[in-house]
Amino acid sequence: MSSVSTLDITPVAPTRIRDLADADFRAAYGCDRFTASVIVNRLKYAVGHMSTAFLREAFSPIIRDWYDFACTVSGPPEQDYRMAVVSNSLTPFLGTMPDAVRNTVEEYGPDRLAPGDVLICNDPYRGGTHVNDVLFTRPVFADGRIVSFVSMRAHQLDMGGTVPGGFSATKRDVYENGVVIPPVLLWSRDEPVRSTFSLIFDNTRWGAMLLPDFKSVHQQLRLGERLVRENIERYGLAAHLGALAYSCDTSAELMREALARVPDGDYTGSARIDADGLDDTVDYTVHVTLRKRGHDIEADLSGTSAQARTCINCGVSDAKTALGVALTMLLDPAVPFTSGTWRHLDLVAPPGTLLTALPPEGAPMMFWEASGALIAAVFDALNPFLGANAVGGDYGSTNTHNAHGIRPDGTPWTSATQCGGEHGPWGATKAGDGDSYTVLFNLNNLDPATETIEHDAPVVLLRKEHAIDTGGPGAHRGGAANLKDSLWLTDADHHLSPFRTREPSGVGADGGQAGPTGAMWIFPPEDGGERPAKLVPTTPEVYARSVPVAGVLDPETKTLDPENGAYHHFAARKTWRTTPGSVLRCLTNGGGGWGSPFARDPKKVLADVRDEYVSIEGAARDYGVVVTGDPHFDPEGLRIDEEATEALRARR
């Protein structure tokens, strides 16, 4: 439960950047306001240009189709490597990149770097996220000294370890997780370092796919360096460095003003992850206490469960990122991500927890699941006190799918993060209904095209649709859960990771109701054949022949039964093996509703019934709206029985 104790503190607000006199602005930032804005926007163009080129050239599907990378521009060592500009890409990278660049460069030694060097590191404890995410950073020199760093972090499809592709919650320690690369040079004065390339490509299963992406990263870093140097040549070094500071200060100021809208006090919240990859005897709780004083917030993670027995943990940099994501989403989504975003945030992070894992046992792989639970805990802490500004919860877990196998011609294949519940709904807000098909709050990526998925792996996507009656009821409805069926054409080994099916993650806001929990099933081929006899229906009777993977299900019918069902642990089998013709079904959780369901406009309920977001039964049960007609065969003939609706709402 959330709690608050208020304090009577009246802080003195610092001078705002927008209130600075022109002379004071120039003294602070080495240029005028217009020039600072131009330089920052030119740097945004630089990282956008790098991203576009990399996306166009990428061979790896997780980069090409998921946008699983980020580009940043940071300041020099004397500016503490502050990250000033980021690409519009994967959010967990943006929060961890300042620490990753600083820790990597400081450990290697900035005095050892030369023009044309590219330094890399993928250690989660040094820089956040997981071993598949490799940091590439390149110094920018001017007047014989480092004046900036242009950096990219890009997910590599495989970095060794016991599971091809890496995505699995069953690995026990860093040794099973994958190869760890400390800060080393990949290019020295623009010449490849053979020993580093050999270290990586001796440990990856798909070197032919990684190599062209590495070469592309090198070229994008060279492009970024050239664009930064062009700014310096045009506007001067003082203006460039001042603009970097201005960008970070602007984010800090916007976050400070957002925090000021929260009453001073102590706010507590929590969220759970169902289990780890061993069994269901241990569940994991993320606990946060937010102490708001003036323009600052201290987030204390004390009380969070000890680090997991498997690789579902995250590191402290990921926790820091999640804190920034949660507060910007709740208080001001317009705050740009720079190092300044966290200036007024303090993190109290005891070591060795689910959110602050330590090696060797505390391996981070599925890091976004634990950090996403921290976002949910912050929502739990603040939502009760935000009133109309509260935000409904999202679908909670990517339900990540990772599979591999051998084609009939003997060639290996892999499919990662494409055929599970990687996309799903958000919760509703005061602005409107929740989006029904997007990514978790702490992600920001694309949705792979169906044609691409089917090209890259022996799979056919049979169904990808919204599920009826799965959006949390409210004056604004939560986004509907996503139902995805994938047909596998060869033998396959699946690693499946739905982490939050025991209780709703899409919690309601400001009187809205929670979205229901989801589940995952495997339907073996019928009659021993290699293809299903027909498209697997969604009616209740079909589930009896399924193999439950995750969810709270009726023991006999194997349908969802969150009140009285039995919980199925997602890693009851370390590897879920299927034969040709098997169908994997993933149903995500639903998004949370906002506001009282009986305050929803009956016309919107009618539209939901027509669009099959809500059933006729659900309209009456959840919204008190009586709809007549047939939504499937005559959607335009649906009507509201206004008299019956008025009577039903009055009784409720």
XYZ file of C-alpha atoms in Angstrom:
652
model
C 0.000 0.000 0.000
C 1.080 3.596 -0.558
C 1.398 6.039 2.292
C 2.323 9.690 2.690
C 3.323 12.003 5.517
C 3.358 15.695 4.649
C 5.880 18.266 5.788
C 5.682 22.060 5.822
C 8.756 23.082 3.834
C 8.884 26.107 1.541
C 12.015 25.838 -0.617
C 13.655 28.801 -2.276
C 13.577 28.314 -6.033
C 16.867 28.911 -7.879
C 17.105 31.329 -10.778
C 15.633 29.826 -13.926
C 17.626 29.731 -17.161
C 14.840 31.563 -18.982
C 15.117 34.419 -16.455
C 18.841 34.982 -16.979
C 19.834 38.277 -18.517
C 21.612 37.971 -21.860
C 24.970 38.878 -20.343
C 24.531 36.338 -17.551
C 23.562 33.650 -20.067
C 26.684 34.344 -22.148
C 28.854 34.258 -19.037
C 27.371 30.916 -18.016
C 27.378 29.185 -21.408
C 29.989 30.889 -23.568
C 27.473 31.993 -26.211
C 24.081 33.619 -26.633
C 20.750 31.804 -26.297
C 20.180 31.499 -30.011
C 23.583 29.955 -30.650
C 23.180 27.494 -27.767
C 19.817 26.362 -29.152
C 21.226 26.013 -32.664
C 24.182 23.906 -31.483
C 21.978 21.599 -29.404
C 19.608 21.085 -32.331
C 22.510 20.431 -34.687
C 23.740 17.776 -32.254
C 20.255 16.250 -32.214
C 20.471 16.140 -35.984
C 23.851 14.401 -35.676
C 22.556 11.551 -33.485
C 19.436 11.308 -35.656
C 21.593 11.054 -38.782
C 23.750 8.363 -37.153
C 20.624 6.423 -36.131
C 19.015 6.597 -39.553
C 22.147 5.413 -41.315
C 22.690 2.555 -38.853
C 19.067 1.447 -39.064
C 19.285 1.381 -42.857
C 22.501 -0.646 -42.917
C 21.918 -3.078 -40.030
C 22.012 -6.829 -40.661
C 20.881 -7.958 -37.194
C 17.069 -8.138 -36.951
C 17.022 -6.855 -33.388
C 18.727 -3.675 -34.575
C 17.055 -3.444 -37.962
C 13.519 -4.239 -36.795
C 13.512 -3.355 -33.101
C 15.634 -0.156 -33.067
C 17.614 -1.772 -30.243
C 20.376 0.827 -30.087
C 21.024 4.426 -29.077
C 23.374 7.272 -30.016
C 24.541 10.016 -27.647
C 26.866 13.005 -27.409
C 28.627 13.570 -24.078
C 30.964 16.151 -22.664
C 34.679 15.769 -21.886
C 36.148 14.472 -18.605
C 36.215 17.952 -17.057
C 32.431 18.106 -17.588
C 32.134 14.680 -15.916
C 31.144 13.075 -19.230
C 27.662 14.565 -18.921
C 25.335 13.249 -21.638
C 23.812 16.247 -23.420
C 22.032 14.860 -26.485
C 20.381 11.488 -27.173
C 18.712 9.777 -30.105
C 15.017 8.927 -30.128
C 15.634 5.265 -29.431
C 15.796 2.606 -26.727
C 15.126 4.252 -23.362
C 17.113 1.912 -21.057
C 20.248 2.811 -22.998
C 19.691 6.543 -22.627
C 19.649 6.442 -18.838
C 22.668 4.168 -18.492
C 24.884 5.728 -21.165
C 26.312 8.543 -18.991
C 27.557 6.010 -16.435
C 28.693 3.574 -19.119
C 30.780 6.160 -20.977
C 32.274 7.599 -17.792
C 33.139 4.229 -16.250
C 34.526 2.811 -19.495
C 36.728 5.800 -20.310
C 37.920 6.351 -16.753
C 38.921 2.705 -16.339
C 40.757 2.636 -19.648
C 42.295 6.061 -19.057
C 41.294 9.150 -21.064
C 44.964 10.100 -21.399
C 45.557 6.863 -23.378
C 42.963 7.713 -26.039
C 43.939 9.116 -29.411
C 42.011 10.473 -32.416
C 40.384 7.610 -34.312
C 40.065 5.305 -31.279
C 36.871 3.384 -30.528
C 36.569 2.014 -27.014
C 34.076 -0.762 -26.189
C 32.619 -2.442 -23.088
C 29.590 -4.648 -22.455
C 29.847 -5.374 -18.718
C 26.454 -4.739 -17.057
C 28.094 -3.864 -13.748
C 30.203 -1.158 -15.365
C 27.581 0.272 -17.657
C 24.121 -1.228 -17.148
C 21.729 -3.371 -19.250
C 23.113 -6.805 -20.298
C 26.049 -8.400 -22.101
C 24.343 -8.356 -25.503
C 24.403 -4.543 -25.411
C 27.849 -3.355 -26.460
C 28.947 0.231 -25.840
C 31.052 1.852 -28.559
C 32.483 5.277 -27.699
C 34.768 7.552 -29.718
C 36.565 10.635 -28.402
C 36.330 13.921 -30.277
C 39.531 15.966 -30.147
C 40.006 19.705 -30.657
C 43.110 21.744 -29.919
C 44.878 18.554 -28.853
C 42.407 17.552 -26.123
C 39.205 15.561 -25.751
C 36.188 17.863 -26.006
C 33.358 15.314 -26.426
C 32.455 11.687 -26.900
C 30.116 10.324 -29.547
C 28.769 6.961 -28.461
C 26.520 4.151 -29.581
C 25.157 1.193 -27.705
C 23.770 -1.583 -29.898
C 22.290 -4.964 -29.047
C 24.246 -7.837 -30.583
C 22.104 -10.820 -31.482
C 24.387 -13.257 -29.675
C 27.300 -12.799 -27.256
C 27.898 -16.410 -26.312
C 26.617 -18.027 -23.140
C 24.476 -21.122 -22.747
C 21.405 -19.874 -24.649
C 21.623 -18.852 -28.326
C 20.441 -15.266 -28.539
C 20.770 -14.834 -24.774
C 17.140 -14.135 -23.881
C 16.386 -16.570 -21.078
C 15.592 -16.301 -17.388
C 17.175 -19.653 -16.529
C 20.872 -18.753 -16.524
C 22.394 -18.869 -13.048
C 25.485 -16.653 -13.137
C 27.706 -14.436 -15.261
C 29.596 -17.424 -16.622
C 26.452 -18.842 -18.225
C 25.288 -15.409 -19.307
C 27.785 -14.625 -22.072
C 31.216 -13.171 -22.770
C 32.090 -10.067 -20.726
C 34.232 -7.428 -22.432
C 36.058 -4.966 -20.177
C 37.025 -1.521 -21.531
C 39.269 -2.244 -24.534
C 39.980 -0.696 -27.918
C 38.113 -2.086 -30.920
C 39.684 0.411 -33.306
C 42.997 2.144 -32.644
C 43.505 5.264 -34.772
C 40.830 3.823 -37.079
C 42.677 0.529 -37.486
C 40.861 -2.607 -36.220
C 42.362 -4.248 -33.134
C 42.572 -7.886 -34.186
C 42.760 -9.338 -30.664
C 39.516 -7.622 -29.631
C 37.705 -8.737 -32.768
C 38.945 -12.275 -32.185
C 37.740 -12.253 -28.574
C 34.211 -11.325 -29.643
C 33.876 -13.390 -32.794
C 35.334 -16.494 -31.165
C 32.386 -16.353 -28.728
C 29.375 -15.474 -30.873
C 27.275 -17.858 -32.911
C 26.399 -15.299 -35.590
C 29.624 -13.516 -36.357
C 28.699 -13.058 -40.023
C 25.742 -10.943 -38.910
C 27.641 -8.971 -36.281
C 30.654 -8.049 -38.393
C 28.917 -5.720 -40.868
C 27.056 -4.089 -37.981
C 30.360 -3.435 -36.196
C 31.707 -1.835 -39.347
C 28.593 0.299 -39.643
C 28.915 1.422 -36.010
C 32.464 2.533 -36.774
C 31.275 4.630 -39.694
C 28.417 6.199 -37.717
C 30.856 7.211 -34.976
C 33.111 8.795 -37.573
C 30.091 10.643 -38.945
C 29.108 11.835 -35.474
C 32.658 13.022 -34.793
C 32.723 14.965 -38.075
C 29.403 16.673 -37.341
C 30.528 17.641 -33.825
C 33.782 19.048 -35.191
C 31.871 21.056 -37.774
C 29.950 22.711 -34.934
C 33.185 23.551 -33.139
C 34.736 24.998 -36.294
C 31.670 27.130 -36.972
C 30.762 28.350 -33.477
C 33.914 27.879 -31.429
C 34.913 25.455 -28.690
C 33.577 27.630 -25.848
C 30.133 27.733 -27.444
C 30.159 23.966 -28.030
C 31.035 23.163 -24.425
C 28.567 25.770 -23.187
C 25.789 24.277 -25.298
C 26.438 20.836 -23.773
C 26.059 22.333 -20.297
C 22.977 24.307 -21.381
C 21.277 21.147 -22.653
C 21.808 19.320 -19.352
C 20.793 22.363 -17.284
C 17.553 22.696 -19.255
C 16.563 19.101 -18.482
C 17.433 19.587 -14.819
C 15.325 22.734 -14.636
C 12.290 21.083 -16.235
C 12.560 18.090 -13.911
C 12.960 20.381 -10.907
C 9.773 22.226 -11.846
C 7.941 18.930 -12.369
C 9.006 17.651 -8.954
C 7.847 20.891 -7.327
C 4.266 19.953 -8.219
C 4.424 16.956 -5.859
C 3.609 17.840 -2.228
C 6.480 17.314 0.173
C 6.234 14.007 1.982
C 7.177 10.328 2.012
C 5.532 8.028 -0.530
C 5.920 4.253 -0.605
C 5.058 1.750 -3.303
C 5.844 -1.767 -4.450
C 5.484 -4.165 -7.360
C 6.099 -7.886 -7.786
C 7.737 -10.209 -10.266
C 6.086 -13.636 -10.154
C 9.126 -15.874 -9.899
C 12.589 -16.555 -11.266
C 13.691 -19.170 -13.770
C 14.073 -22.004 -11.237
C 10.671 -22.535 -9.640
C 7.736 -20.609 -8.186
C 8.712 -20.841 -4.518
C 10.151 -17.313 -4.439
C 8.481 -14.173 -5.681
C 10.349 -10.903 -5.889
C 9.163 -7.555 -4.576
C 10.494 -4.178 -5.618
C 10.024 -1.620 -2.855
C 10.571 2.132 -3.106
C 10.190 5.014 -0.664
C 10.137 8.426 -2.308
C 11.105 11.254 0.034
C 10.101 14.529 -1.600
C 11.587 17.719 -0.169
C 11.420 20.989 -2.062
C 12.762 20.467 -5.576
C 14.388 17.113 -4.847
C 13.349 13.487 -4.454
C 15.270 10.707 -2.750
C 14.286 7.221 -3.900
C 15.167 4.581 -1.318
C 15.106 0.985 -2.578
C 15.516 -0.552 0.882
C 13.181 -3.490 1.348
C 13.581 -4.746 -2.212
C 14.086 -8.505 -2.455
C 17.582 -9.926 -2.551
C 19.028 -10.527 -6.004
C 17.415 -13.399 -7.854
C 18.892 -16.866 -8.247
C 18.833 -16.420 -12.018
C 19.492 -13.658 -14.535
C 16.266 -11.679 -14.053
C 18.167 -9.001 -12.103
C 19.199 -5.527 -13.178
C 22.047 -3.274 -12.119
C 21.972 0.006 -10.247
C 22.329 2.038 -13.474
C 19.166 0.402 -14.799
C 17.356 1.253 -11.572
C 18.455 4.856 -11.938
C 17.131 4.898 -15.491
C 13.773 3.463 -14.411
C 13.405 6.129 -11.742
C 13.882 8.852 -14.357
C 11.426 7.178 -16.730
C 8.734 6.814 -14.063
C 8.948 10.406 -12.857
C 9.008 11.945 -16.323
C 6.005 9.859 -17.399
C 3.997 10.781 -14.317
C 5.021 14.415 -13.955
C 6.221 15.811 -17.301
C 6.866 13.599 -20.358
C 8.410 16.598 -22.124
C 11.562 16.496 -19.962
C 14.409 15.587 -22.359
C 16.695 12.745 -21.340
C 20.134 14.141 -20.534
C 22.404 13.754 -17.539
C 20.511 16.714 -16.077
C 17.318 14.658 -15.816
C 18.669 13.023 -12.651
C 20.259 16.095 -11.057
C 17.465 16.496 -8.519
C 17.039 12.755 -7.948
C 18.976 10.797 -5.347
C 18.990 7.001 -5.333
C 19.552 5.034 -2.131
C 20.382 1.602 -3.488
C 21.514 -1.145 -1.093
C 23.769 -3.590 -2.981
C 22.838 -7.152 -3.797
C 19.119 -6.693 -4.495
C 16.983 -7.500 -7.514
C 17.674 -3.923 -8.675
C 21.336 -3.707 -7.652
C 22.696 -7.153 -8.448
C 26.317 -8.092 -7.849
C 28.476 -10.679 -9.630
C 28.928 -13.512 -10.095
C 25.535 -14.956 -9.115
C 23.494 -11.793 -9.675
C 23.567 -11.889 -13.453
C 21.509 -9.286 -15.341
C 19.941 -10.446 -18.603
C 16.206 -9.702 -18.467
C 17.073 -6.371 -16.844
C 14.086 -4.403 -18.184
C 11.697 -6.655 -16.279
C 13.144 -5.781 -12.871
C 13.622 -2.107 -13.736
C 10.092 -2.049 -15.165
C 8.819 -3.301 -11.814
C 10.505 -0.276 -10.217
C 8.530 1.978 -12.573
C 5.361 0.196 -11.451
C 6.375 0.696 -7.811
C 6.867 4.447 -8.370
C 3.426 4.588 -10.000
C 2.038 2.706 -6.987
C 3.642 5.252 -4.663
C 2.523 8.439 -6.413
C -0.694 7.574 -8.260
C -2.939 7.733 -5.150
C -1.843 11.337 -4.575
C -1.854 12.572 -8.173
C -5.633 12.402 -8.530
C -6.638 13.162 -12.101
C -2.957 13.213 -13.125
C -2.512 9.545 -12.218
C -1.588 7.103 -15.009
C -2.882 3.552 -15.466
C -0.389 0.681 -15.479
C 0.912 -1.043 -18.605
C 1.074 -4.739 -19.549
C 3.972 -5.290 -17.199
C 6.199 -7.820 -18.972
C 7.452 -8.293 -22.518
C 6.690 -12.020 -22.215
C 9.860 -12.397 -24.244
C 10.116 -15.217 -26.762
C 13.496 -16.564 -27.843
C 13.699 -19.695 -30.037
C 16.215 -21.533 -32.160
C 16.491 -24.678 -34.241
C 17.705 -26.235 -37.484
C 16.044 -25.902 -40.881
C 15.499 -28.984 -43.083
C 18.570 -27.991 -45.110
C 20.719 -28.093 -41.953
C 21.156 -24.334 -41.457
C 20.572 -22.912 -37.957
C 17.958 -20.247 -37.275
C 17.016 -18.031 -34.356
C 14.066 -15.843 -33.512
C 14.460 -13.351 -30.696
C 11.883 -10.939 -29.205
C 9.450 -11.316 -32.109
C 6.846 -13.990 -31.347
C 6.008 -13.487 -27.675
C 4.120 -10.637 -26.042
C 6.832 -8.072 -26.613
C 4.227 -5.418 -27.467
C 1.016 -4.680 -25.614
C -1.154 -2.002 -23.998
C -0.588 1.078 -21.884
C -2.903 2.370 -19.211
C -5.334 5.229 -19.651
C -4.799 8.828 -18.526
C -6.934 11.923 -18.138
C -6.155 12.632 -21.800
C -7.855 9.508 -23.152
C -7.883 5.738 -23.575
C -4.692 3.723 -23.314
C -2.871 2.699 -26.477
C -3.485 -0.983 -27.174
C -0.271 -1.880 -28.989
C 2.998 -0.333 -27.955
C 5.952 -1.220 -25.713
C 6.587 -1.169 -21.975
C 6.924 2.206 -20.279
C 10.696 1.756 -20.060
C 11.221 0.779 -23.697
C 10.999 2.706 -26.964
C 11.340 0.575 -30.053
C 9.726 -0.584 -33.270
C 7.470 -3.568 -33.924
C 9.004 -6.054 -36.393
C 7.014 -6.510 -39.581
C 5.228 -9.838 -39.982
C 6.927 -10.426 -43.337
C 10.345 -9.930 -41.742
C 9.618 -12.349 -38.907
C 8.446 -15.035 -41.306
C 11.441 -14.449 -43.569
C 13.995 -14.836 -40.790
C 12.592 -17.920 -39.028
C 10.418 -20.951 -39.917
C 7.286 -19.439 -38.401
C 3.918 -18.163 -39.583
C 2.125 -15.467 -37.584
C -1.467 -16.650 -37.552
C -2.962 -14.017 -35.295
C -1.979 -10.653 -33.837
C -5.055 -8.898 -32.513
C -6.651 -7.107 -29.595
C -8.427 -9.371 -27.110
C -11.972 -8.453 -26.134
C -12.794 -7.293 -22.572
C -9.136 -6.967 -21.589
C -8.767 -3.189 -21.225
C -9.204 -1.967 -17.654
C -12.648 -0.334 -17.366
C -12.720 3.386 -16.694
C -14.021 6.727 -17.863
C -11.048 6.268 -20.151
C -10.467 2.614 -20.990
C -7.120 0.900 -20.593
C -5.508 -0.482 -23.715
C -6.633 -3.951 -24.765
C -4.369 -6.967 -24.303
C -2.654 -8.371 -27.375
C -3.256 -11.961 -28.468
C -0.594 -13.480 -30.711
C -0.533 -16.965 -32.274
C 2.611 -18.224 -34.010
C 2.836 -21.505 -35.966
C 6.240 -23.218 -35.892
C 7.210 -25.175 -38.996
C 10.246 -27.066 -37.666
C 11.344 -28.545 -34.370
C 12.135 -25.633 -32.058
C 13.544 -24.911 -28.611
C 11.775 -21.973 -26.953
C 12.846 -19.874 -23.969
C 9.709 -18.133 -22.693
C 9.672 -15.378 -20.076
C 6.250 -14.002 -19.061
C 7.160 -12.502 -15.686
C 3.928 -10.931 -14.380
C 0.847 -13.129 -14.853
C -0.037 -13.733 -11.192
C -1.625 -10.347 -10.544
C -2.611 -7.340 -12.695
C 0.178 -5.048 -13.793
C -2.208 -2.698 -15.577
C -3.460 -1.161 -12.341
C -6.231 1.426 -12.467
C -5.817 5.158 -11.864
C -8.119 7.750 -10.267
C -10.948 5.257 -9.804
C -10.287 3.163 -12.896
C -10.088 -0.616 -12.748
C -7.150 -2.893 -13.463
C -6.735 -4.718 -16.724
C -6.876 -8.534 -16.398
C -3.820 -10.777 -16.334
C -2.646 -12.714 -19.378
C -1.128 -16.127 -19.978
C 0.808 -18.262 -22.448
C -0.032 -21.675 -23.936
C 1.368 -24.150 -26.470
C -1.062 -26.045 -28.718
C 0.549 -29.249 -30.048
C -0.407 -30.276 -33.596
C -3.651 -32.211 -33.833
C -3.668 -35.943 -34.644
C 0.110 -36.087 -34.828
C 0.161 -33.944 -37.954
C 2.682 -31.269 -38.792
C 0.152 -28.457 -39.148
C -2.956 -27.552 -37.175
C -6.180 -28.682 -38.801
C -7.385 -25.078 -38.683
C -6.734 -21.734 -37.038
C -6.859 -22.305 -33.280
C -10.056 -20.605 -32.054
C -10.188 -18.325 -29.034
C -13.267 -19.963 -27.512
C -12.889 -21.517 -24.038
C -13.217 -25.168 -25.043
C -9.985 -25.207 -27.110
C -7.676 -24.686 -24.131
C -8.237 -28.110 -22.613
C -5.788 -29.681 -25.086
C -3.132 -26.977 -24.611
C 0.115 -27.126 -22.651
C 0.077 -24.209 -20.165
C 3.279 -22.190 -20.031
C 2.309 -19.358 -17.681
C -0.700 -17.804 -16.031
C -3.318 -18.472 -13.377
C -5.496 -21.109 -15.060
C -8.365 -23.447 -14.300
C -6.849 -26.903 -13.659
C -9.360 -28.652 -15.910
C -10.214 -26.236 -18.723
C -6.839 -24.414 -18.672
C -8.637 -21.130 -19.264
C -7.852 -17.967 -17.329
C -9.138 -18.143 -13.758
C -7.396 -15.436 -11.716
C -9.620 -15.965 -8.676
C -9.424 -19.742 -8.169
C -6.953 -21.067 -10.731
C -3.521 -22.600 -10.304
C -0.413 -20.590 -11.149
C 1.805 -21.980 -13.902
C 5.450 -21.000 -13.637
C 6.938 -19.787 -16.921
C 10.147 -21.790 -16.471
C 8.560 -25.040 -15.327
C 10.505 -26.294 -18.312
C 13.871 -24.684 -18.848
C 13.387 -25.174 -22.579
C 9.944 -25.559 -24.137
C 10.377 -27.917 -27.092
C 7.818 -28.013 -29.889
C 7.339 -30.186 -32.947
C 6.358 -28.928 -36.423
C 2.794 -27.666 -36.462
C 2.768 -26.426 -32.869
C 1.147 -23.079 -32.086
C 2.425 -20.731 -29.381
C -0.246 -18.393 -27.987
C 0.672 -15.353 -25.924
C -1.937 -13.136 -24.252
C -0.525 -10.047 -22.551
C -1.955 -8.328 -19.503
C -4.415 -5.504 -20.119
C -3.816 -1.802 -19.476
C -5.339 -0.033 -16.482
C -8.384 2.202 -16.753
C -8.631 5.824 -15.616
C -11.627 7.286 -13.787
C -14.928 5.698 -12.838
C -16.193 3.256 -15.500
C -19.732 4.542 -14.985
C -18.558 8.012 -15.999
C -17.629 6.744 -19.460
C -19.744 8.219 -22.222
C -22.189 5.494 -23.354
C -21.414 6.431 -26.974
C -17.782 5.483 -26.381
C -18.900 2.178 -24.913
C -21.046 1.593 -27.984
C -18.026 2.305 -30.204
C -15.953 -0.147 -28.135
C -18.582 -2.848 -28.638
C -18.713 -2.129 -32.367
C -14.901 -2.354 -32.573
C -14.891 -5.474 -30.374
C -12.809 -3.988 -27.597
C -15.745 -4.671 -25.263
C -18.422 -7.371 -25.460
C -22.130 -6.703 -25.019
C -21.904 -8.529 -21.687
C -18.850 -6.493 -20.688
C -20.586 -3.230 -21.563
C -23.357 -4.016 -19.087
C -21.121 -5.585 -16.442
C -18.261 -3.073 -16.427
C -19.865 0.167 -17.657
C -23.562 -0.167 -16.932
C -24.379 0.373 -20.606
C -26.991 -1.828 -22.293
C -26.165 -2.401 -25.964
C -28.467 -4.324 -28.319
C -27.617 -5.901 -31.659
C -24.943 -8.147 -33.155
C -21.400 -6.663 -33.115
C -19.962 -9.379 -35.330
C -22.460 -9.604 -38.177
C -24.203 -6.208 -37.938
C -21.917 -3.727 -36.165
C -23.656 -0.705 -37.677
C -26.959 -1.925 -36.272
C -25.833 -1.723 -32.648
C -27.865 0.576 -30.444
C -27.853 1.810 -26.845
C -30.951 1.013 -24.847
C -30.947 4.339 -23.040
C -33.766 3.550 -20.620
C -32.230 0.231 -19.582
C -28.802 1.893 -19.309
C -30.126 4.639 -17.038
C -31.814 2.074 -14.822
C -28.746 -0.184 -14.691
C -26.382 2.667 -13.813
C -28.790 3.877 -11.155
C -28.829 0.410 -9.522
C -25.013 0.220 -9.612
